Short mmCIF file of C-alpha atoms (C1' of nucleotides) in Angstrom, two decimals:
data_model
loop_
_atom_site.label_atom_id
_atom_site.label_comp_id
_atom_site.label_asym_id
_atom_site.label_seq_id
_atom_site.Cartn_x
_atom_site.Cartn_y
_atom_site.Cartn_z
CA UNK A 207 134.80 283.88 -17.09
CA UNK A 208 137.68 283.27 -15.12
CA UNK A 209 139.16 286.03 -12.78
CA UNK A 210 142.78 287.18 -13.05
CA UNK A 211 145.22 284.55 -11.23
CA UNK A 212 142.63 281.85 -11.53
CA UNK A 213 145.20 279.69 -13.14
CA UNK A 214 147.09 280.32 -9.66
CA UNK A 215 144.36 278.82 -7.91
CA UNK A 216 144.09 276.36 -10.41
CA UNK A 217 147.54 274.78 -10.00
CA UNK A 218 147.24 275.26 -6.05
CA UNK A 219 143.85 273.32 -6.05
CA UNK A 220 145.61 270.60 -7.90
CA UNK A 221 149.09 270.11 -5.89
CA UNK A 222 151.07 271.58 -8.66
CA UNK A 223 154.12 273.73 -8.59
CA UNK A 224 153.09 277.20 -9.81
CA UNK A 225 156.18 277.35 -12.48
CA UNK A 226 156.84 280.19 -15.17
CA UNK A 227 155.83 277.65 -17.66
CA UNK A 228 153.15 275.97 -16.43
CA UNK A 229 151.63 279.68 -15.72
CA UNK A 230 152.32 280.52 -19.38
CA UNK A 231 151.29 277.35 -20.39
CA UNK A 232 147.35 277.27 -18.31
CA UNK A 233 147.37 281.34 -19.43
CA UNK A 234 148.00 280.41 -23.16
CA UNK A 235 145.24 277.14 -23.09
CA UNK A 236 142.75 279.73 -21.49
CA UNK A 237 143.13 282.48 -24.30
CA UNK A 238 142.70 279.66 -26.87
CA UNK A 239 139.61 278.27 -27.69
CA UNK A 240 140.60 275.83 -30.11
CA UNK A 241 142.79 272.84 -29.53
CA UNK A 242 146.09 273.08 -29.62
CA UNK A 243 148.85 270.58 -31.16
CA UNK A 244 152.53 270.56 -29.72
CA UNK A 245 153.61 272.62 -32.75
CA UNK A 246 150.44 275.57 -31.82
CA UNK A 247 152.08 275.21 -28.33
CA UNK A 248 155.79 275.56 -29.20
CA UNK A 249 155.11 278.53 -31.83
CA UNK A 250 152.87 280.32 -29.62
CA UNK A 251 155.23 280.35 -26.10
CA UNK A 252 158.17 282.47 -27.77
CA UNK A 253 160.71 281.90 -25.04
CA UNK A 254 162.16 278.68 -27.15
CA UNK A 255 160.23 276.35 -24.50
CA UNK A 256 162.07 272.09 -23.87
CA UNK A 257 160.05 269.77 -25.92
CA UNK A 258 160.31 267.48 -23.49
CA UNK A 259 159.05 269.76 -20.54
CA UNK A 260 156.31 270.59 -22.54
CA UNK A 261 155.20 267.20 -23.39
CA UNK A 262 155.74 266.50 -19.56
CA UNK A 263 153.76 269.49 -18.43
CA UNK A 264 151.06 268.35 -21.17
CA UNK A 265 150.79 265.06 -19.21
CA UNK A 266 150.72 266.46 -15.93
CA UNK A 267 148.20 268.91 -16.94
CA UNK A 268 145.87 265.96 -18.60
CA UNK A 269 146.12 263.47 -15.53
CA UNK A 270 145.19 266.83 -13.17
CA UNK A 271 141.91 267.24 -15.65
CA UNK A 272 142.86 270.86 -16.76
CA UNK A 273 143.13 269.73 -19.83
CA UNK A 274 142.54 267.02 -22.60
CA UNK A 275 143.60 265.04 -24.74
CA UNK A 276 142.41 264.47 -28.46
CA UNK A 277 142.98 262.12 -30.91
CA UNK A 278 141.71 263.59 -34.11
CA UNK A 279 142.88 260.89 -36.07
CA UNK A 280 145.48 262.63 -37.80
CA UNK A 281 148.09 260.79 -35.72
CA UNK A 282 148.95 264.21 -33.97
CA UNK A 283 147.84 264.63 -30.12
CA UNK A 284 146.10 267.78 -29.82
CA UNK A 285 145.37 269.34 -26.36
CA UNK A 286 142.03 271.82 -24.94
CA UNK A 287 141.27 273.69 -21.71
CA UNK A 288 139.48 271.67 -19.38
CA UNK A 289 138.16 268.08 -18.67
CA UNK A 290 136.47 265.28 -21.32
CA UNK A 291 134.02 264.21 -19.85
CA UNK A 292 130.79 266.43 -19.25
CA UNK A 293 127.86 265.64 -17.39
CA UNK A 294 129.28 262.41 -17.41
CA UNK A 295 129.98 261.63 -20.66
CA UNK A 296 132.60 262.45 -23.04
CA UNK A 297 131.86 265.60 -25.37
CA UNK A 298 132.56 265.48 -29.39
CA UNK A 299 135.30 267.19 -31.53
CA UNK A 300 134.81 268.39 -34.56
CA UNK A 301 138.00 268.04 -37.01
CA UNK A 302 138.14 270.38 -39.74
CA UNK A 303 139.20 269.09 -43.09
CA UNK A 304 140.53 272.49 -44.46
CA UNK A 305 142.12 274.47 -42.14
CA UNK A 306 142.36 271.07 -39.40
CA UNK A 307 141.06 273.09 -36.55
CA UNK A 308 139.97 270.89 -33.86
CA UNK A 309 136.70 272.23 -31.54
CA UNK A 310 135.42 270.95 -29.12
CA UNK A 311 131.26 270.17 -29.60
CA UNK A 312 129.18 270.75 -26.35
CA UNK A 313 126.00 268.63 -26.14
CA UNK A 314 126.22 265.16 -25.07
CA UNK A 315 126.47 262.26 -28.13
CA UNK A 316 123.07 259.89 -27.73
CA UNK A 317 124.30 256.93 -28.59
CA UNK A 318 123.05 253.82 -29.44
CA UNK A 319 125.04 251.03 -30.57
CA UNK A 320 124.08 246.98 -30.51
CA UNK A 321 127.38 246.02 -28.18
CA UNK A 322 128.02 242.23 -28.77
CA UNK A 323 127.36 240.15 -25.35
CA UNK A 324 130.48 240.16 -23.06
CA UNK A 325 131.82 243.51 -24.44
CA UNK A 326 131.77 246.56 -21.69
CA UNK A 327 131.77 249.88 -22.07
CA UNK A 328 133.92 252.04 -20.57
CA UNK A 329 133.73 255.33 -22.42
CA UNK A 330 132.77 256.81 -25.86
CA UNK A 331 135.08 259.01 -28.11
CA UNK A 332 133.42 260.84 -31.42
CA UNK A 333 135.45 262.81 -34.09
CA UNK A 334 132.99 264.09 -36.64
CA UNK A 335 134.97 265.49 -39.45
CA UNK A 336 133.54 268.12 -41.87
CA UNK A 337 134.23 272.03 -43.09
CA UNK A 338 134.10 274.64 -40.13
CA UNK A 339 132.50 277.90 -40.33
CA UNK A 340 135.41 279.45 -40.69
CA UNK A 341 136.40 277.97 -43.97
CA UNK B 200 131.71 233.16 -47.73
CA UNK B 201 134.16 233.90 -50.04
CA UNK B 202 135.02 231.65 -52.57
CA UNK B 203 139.07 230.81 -53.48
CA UNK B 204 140.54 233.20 -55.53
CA UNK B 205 138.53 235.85 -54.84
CA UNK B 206 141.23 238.01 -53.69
CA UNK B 207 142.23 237.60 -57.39
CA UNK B 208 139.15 239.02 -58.78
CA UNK B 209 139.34 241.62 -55.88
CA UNK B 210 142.88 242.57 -57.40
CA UNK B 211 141.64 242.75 -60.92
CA UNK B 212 138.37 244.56 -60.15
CA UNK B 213 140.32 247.27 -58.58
CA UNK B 214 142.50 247.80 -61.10
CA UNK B 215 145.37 246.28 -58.34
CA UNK B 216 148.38 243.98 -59.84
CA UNK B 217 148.64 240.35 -58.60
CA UNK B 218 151.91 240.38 -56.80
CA UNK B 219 152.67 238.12 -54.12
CA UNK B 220 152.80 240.44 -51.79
CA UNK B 221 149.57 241.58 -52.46
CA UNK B 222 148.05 238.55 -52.64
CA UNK B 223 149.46 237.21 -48.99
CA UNK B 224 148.64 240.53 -47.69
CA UNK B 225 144.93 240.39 -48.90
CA UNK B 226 144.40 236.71 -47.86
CA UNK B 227 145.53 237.71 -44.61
CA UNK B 228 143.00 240.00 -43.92
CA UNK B 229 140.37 237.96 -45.37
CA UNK B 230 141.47 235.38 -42.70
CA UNK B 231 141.55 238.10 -39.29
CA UNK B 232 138.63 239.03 -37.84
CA UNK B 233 140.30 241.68 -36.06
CA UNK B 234 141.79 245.18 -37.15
CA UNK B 235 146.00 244.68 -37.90
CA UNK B 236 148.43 246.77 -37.29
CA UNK B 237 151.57 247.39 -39.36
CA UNK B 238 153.22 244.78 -36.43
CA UNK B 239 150.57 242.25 -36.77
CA UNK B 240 150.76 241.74 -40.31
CA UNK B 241 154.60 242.18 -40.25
CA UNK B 242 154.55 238.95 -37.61
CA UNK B 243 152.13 237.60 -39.39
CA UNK B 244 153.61 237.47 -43.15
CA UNK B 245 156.52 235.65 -42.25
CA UNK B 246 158.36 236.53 -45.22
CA UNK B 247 160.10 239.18 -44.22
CA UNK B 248 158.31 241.89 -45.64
CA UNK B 249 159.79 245.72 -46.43
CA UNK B 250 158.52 248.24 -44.44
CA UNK B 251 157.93 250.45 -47.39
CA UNK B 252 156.38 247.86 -49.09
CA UNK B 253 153.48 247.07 -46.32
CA UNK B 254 152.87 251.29 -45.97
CA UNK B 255 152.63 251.56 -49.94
CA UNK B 256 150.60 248.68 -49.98
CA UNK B 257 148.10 249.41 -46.96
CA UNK B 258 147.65 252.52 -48.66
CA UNK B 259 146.70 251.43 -51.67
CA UNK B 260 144.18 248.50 -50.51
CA UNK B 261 142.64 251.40 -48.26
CA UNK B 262 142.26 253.91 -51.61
CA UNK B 263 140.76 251.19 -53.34
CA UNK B 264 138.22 250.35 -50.56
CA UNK B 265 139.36 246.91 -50.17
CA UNK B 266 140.43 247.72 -46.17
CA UNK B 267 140.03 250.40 -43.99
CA UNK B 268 142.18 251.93 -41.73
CA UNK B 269 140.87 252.76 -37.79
CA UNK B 270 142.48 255.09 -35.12
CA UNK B 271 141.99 253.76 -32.15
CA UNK B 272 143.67 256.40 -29.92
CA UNK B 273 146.69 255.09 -29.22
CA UNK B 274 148.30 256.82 -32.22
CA UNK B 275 149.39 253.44 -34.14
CA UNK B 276 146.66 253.19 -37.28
CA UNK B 277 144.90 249.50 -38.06
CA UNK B 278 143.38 248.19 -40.61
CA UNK B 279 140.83 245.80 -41.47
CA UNK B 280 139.19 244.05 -44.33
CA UNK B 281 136.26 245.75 -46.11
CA UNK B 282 135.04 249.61 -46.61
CA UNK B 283 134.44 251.73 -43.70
CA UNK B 284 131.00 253.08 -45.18
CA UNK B 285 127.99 250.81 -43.98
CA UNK B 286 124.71 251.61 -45.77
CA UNK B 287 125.98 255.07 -46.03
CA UNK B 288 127.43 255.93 -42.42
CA UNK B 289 130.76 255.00 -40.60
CA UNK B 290 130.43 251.58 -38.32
CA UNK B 291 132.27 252.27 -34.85
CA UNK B 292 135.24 250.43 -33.62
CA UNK B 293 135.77 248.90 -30.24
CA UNK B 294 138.69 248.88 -28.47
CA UNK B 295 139.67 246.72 -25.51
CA UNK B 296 141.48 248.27 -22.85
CA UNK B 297 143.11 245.16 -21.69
CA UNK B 298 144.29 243.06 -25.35
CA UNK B 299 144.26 246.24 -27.49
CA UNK B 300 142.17 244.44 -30.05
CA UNK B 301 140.47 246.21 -32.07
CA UNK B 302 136.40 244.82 -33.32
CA UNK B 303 134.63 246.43 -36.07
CA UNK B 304 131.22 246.94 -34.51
CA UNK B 305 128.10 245.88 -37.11
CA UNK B 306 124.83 248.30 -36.29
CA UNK B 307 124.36 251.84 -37.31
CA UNK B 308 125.42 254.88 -34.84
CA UNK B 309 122.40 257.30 -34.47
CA UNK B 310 124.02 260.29 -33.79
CA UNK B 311 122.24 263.65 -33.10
CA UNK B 312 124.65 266.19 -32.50
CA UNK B 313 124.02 270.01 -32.00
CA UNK B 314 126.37 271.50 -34.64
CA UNK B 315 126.76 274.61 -34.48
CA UNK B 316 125.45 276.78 -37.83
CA UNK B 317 128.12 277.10 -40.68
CA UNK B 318 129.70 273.48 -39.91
CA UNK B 319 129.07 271.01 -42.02
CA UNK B 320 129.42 267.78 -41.02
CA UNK B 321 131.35 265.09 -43.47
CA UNK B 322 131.43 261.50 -41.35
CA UNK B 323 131.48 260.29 -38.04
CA UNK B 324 134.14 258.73 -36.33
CA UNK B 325 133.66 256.27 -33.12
CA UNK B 326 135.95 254.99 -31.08
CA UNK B 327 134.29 252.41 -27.86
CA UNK B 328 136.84 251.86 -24.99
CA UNK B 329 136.43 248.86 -22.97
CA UNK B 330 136.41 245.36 -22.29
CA UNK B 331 136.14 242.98 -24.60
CA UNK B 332 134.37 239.44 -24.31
CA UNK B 333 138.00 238.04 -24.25
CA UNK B 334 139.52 239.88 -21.09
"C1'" DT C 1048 156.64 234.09 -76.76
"C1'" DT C 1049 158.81 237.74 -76.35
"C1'" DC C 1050 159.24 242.75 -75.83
"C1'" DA C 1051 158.43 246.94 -73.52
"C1'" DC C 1052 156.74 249.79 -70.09
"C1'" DA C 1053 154.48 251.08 -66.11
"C1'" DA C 1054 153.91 249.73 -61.69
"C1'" DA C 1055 155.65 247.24 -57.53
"C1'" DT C 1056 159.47 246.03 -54.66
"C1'" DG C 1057 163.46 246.60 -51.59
"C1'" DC C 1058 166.84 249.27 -49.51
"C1'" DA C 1059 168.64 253.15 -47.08
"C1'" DA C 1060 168.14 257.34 -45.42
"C1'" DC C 1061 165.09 260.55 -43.43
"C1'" DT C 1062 161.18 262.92 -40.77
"C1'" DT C 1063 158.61 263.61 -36.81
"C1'" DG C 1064 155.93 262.99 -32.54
"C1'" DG C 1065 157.01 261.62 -28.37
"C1'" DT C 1066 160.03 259.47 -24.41
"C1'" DT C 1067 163.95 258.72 -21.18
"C1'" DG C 1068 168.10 259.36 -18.24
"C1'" DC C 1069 170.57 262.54 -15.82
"C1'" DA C 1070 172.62 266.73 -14.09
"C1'" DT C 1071 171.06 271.35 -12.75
"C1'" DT C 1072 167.70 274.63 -11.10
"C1'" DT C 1073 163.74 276.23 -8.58
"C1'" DA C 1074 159.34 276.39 -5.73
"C1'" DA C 1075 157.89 276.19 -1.34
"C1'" DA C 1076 157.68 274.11 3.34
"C1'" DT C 1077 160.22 274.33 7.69
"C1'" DA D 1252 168.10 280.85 5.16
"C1'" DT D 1253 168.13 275.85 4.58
"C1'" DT D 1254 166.48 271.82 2.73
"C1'" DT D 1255 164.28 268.79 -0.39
"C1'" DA D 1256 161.39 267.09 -3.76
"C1'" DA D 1257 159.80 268.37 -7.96
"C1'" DA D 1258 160.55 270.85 -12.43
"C1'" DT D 1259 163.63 272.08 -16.07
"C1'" DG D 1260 166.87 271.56 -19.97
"C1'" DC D 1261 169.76 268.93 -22.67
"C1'" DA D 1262 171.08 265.08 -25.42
"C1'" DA D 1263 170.27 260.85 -26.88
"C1'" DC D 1264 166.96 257.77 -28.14
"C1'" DC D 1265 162.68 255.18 -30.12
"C1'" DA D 1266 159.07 253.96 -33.25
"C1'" DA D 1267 155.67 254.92 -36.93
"C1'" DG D 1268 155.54 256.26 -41.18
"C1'" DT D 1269 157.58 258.51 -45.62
"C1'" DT D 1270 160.63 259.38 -49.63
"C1'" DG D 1271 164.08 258.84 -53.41
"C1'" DC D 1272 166.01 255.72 -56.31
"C1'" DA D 1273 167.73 251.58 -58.49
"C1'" DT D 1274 166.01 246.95 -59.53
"C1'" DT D 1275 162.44 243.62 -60.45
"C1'" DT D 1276 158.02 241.96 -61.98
"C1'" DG D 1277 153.26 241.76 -63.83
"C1'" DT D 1278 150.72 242.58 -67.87
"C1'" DG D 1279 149.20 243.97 -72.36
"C1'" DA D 1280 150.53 244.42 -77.11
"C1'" DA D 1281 153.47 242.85 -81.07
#
DNA sequence: TTCACAAATGCAACTTGGTTGCATTTAAAT
DNA sequence: ATTTAAATGCAACCAAGTTGCATTTGTGAA
């Protein structure tokens, strides 16, 4: 997929600093292919990493689009590689009830819902909750 | 719709005691045609009610499928009056951008998702971001 | 009606995800 | 090498929600 120092380019292309732990950071969110809470983040970037860098990086990260953000409804943000929205509209994640993985589901969401008069839409969000193969 | 002292029966049916708290709380909802959060109903129920009190209670009334409780993304849970199951699937909830109110929407969401074999799917989750006829 | 018990309440203390202010450090442009 | 704005780390803070425990209250049986 993505050749060696990508991440370099990635932060360049997006007018941010290339820091040690923003470079861990984009490295670790590109080896993972599941989302990842701030605890997954914290426990996976030994060098004892600020919680309050991280959660700023997270932010900078999301508003850049190299990552997202989920809500899986467990009150806990948790975070994946790259942007929501695909081919224009926002993709699915699937939560699962076992082991609380969250992945993300390619293939857009046909949707069809009778919107009251006067109410606009701006953007759809699904969480479909179920048992992944895993477990 | 309802006649008066239906909340009682509601109570009783469930298996629920009538305290006061209870039976404000319930009435409440009955009364809001919007989802609550823990600060609306805590403005709202003017008798200064314990925190521990509202929790133990929301989570009761949700158990016993008299309310159900909506994530609307902004990490602060709501609830509102009646079961989330509609003839067998989840309604979706609408969020404006602009009050933060959130709508139960009525109507069925046909959802045809490419799940990827081994997943099984347990409910659906919607969340609609936008403007409401309001704002 | 009263008695007894389980369940509900209220209080305080705690947990946790996330934020903020500020001094120090560092990337990168000149 | 110098400068400067942005990033980091630390501590203190905030808010949503939970827990343990003593007290009160609803309810069903005597």
């Amino acid at each position: 997929m993505m050749k060696t120092k990508d991440y370099e380019l990635l932060l360049e292309r997006k007018g941010l600093k290339k820091t040690k732990v923003r470079i861990a950071l984009i490295q670790h969110f590109m080896n993972m292919e599941h989302a990842q809470s701030y605890n997954d983040l914290q426990a996976a970037l030994v060098s004892e990493l600020d919680k309050s860098t991280l959660y700023r990086n997270l932010t900078s990260f999301e508003q850049a689009g190299i990552i997202h953000r989920i809500n899986d409804h467990t009150g806990i943000s948790k975070y994946a590689f790259g942007e929501p929205q695909i081919h224009g509209n926002e993709h699915a994640h699937f939560v699962c009830e076992c082991c609380e993985t969250v992945y993300c589901m390619e293939g857009l969401v046909p949707l069809q819902l009778n919107i009251p008069k006067g109410f606009k839409t701006n953007n759809v969000q699904t969480v479909i909750k179920g048992i992944c193969a895993k477990c």
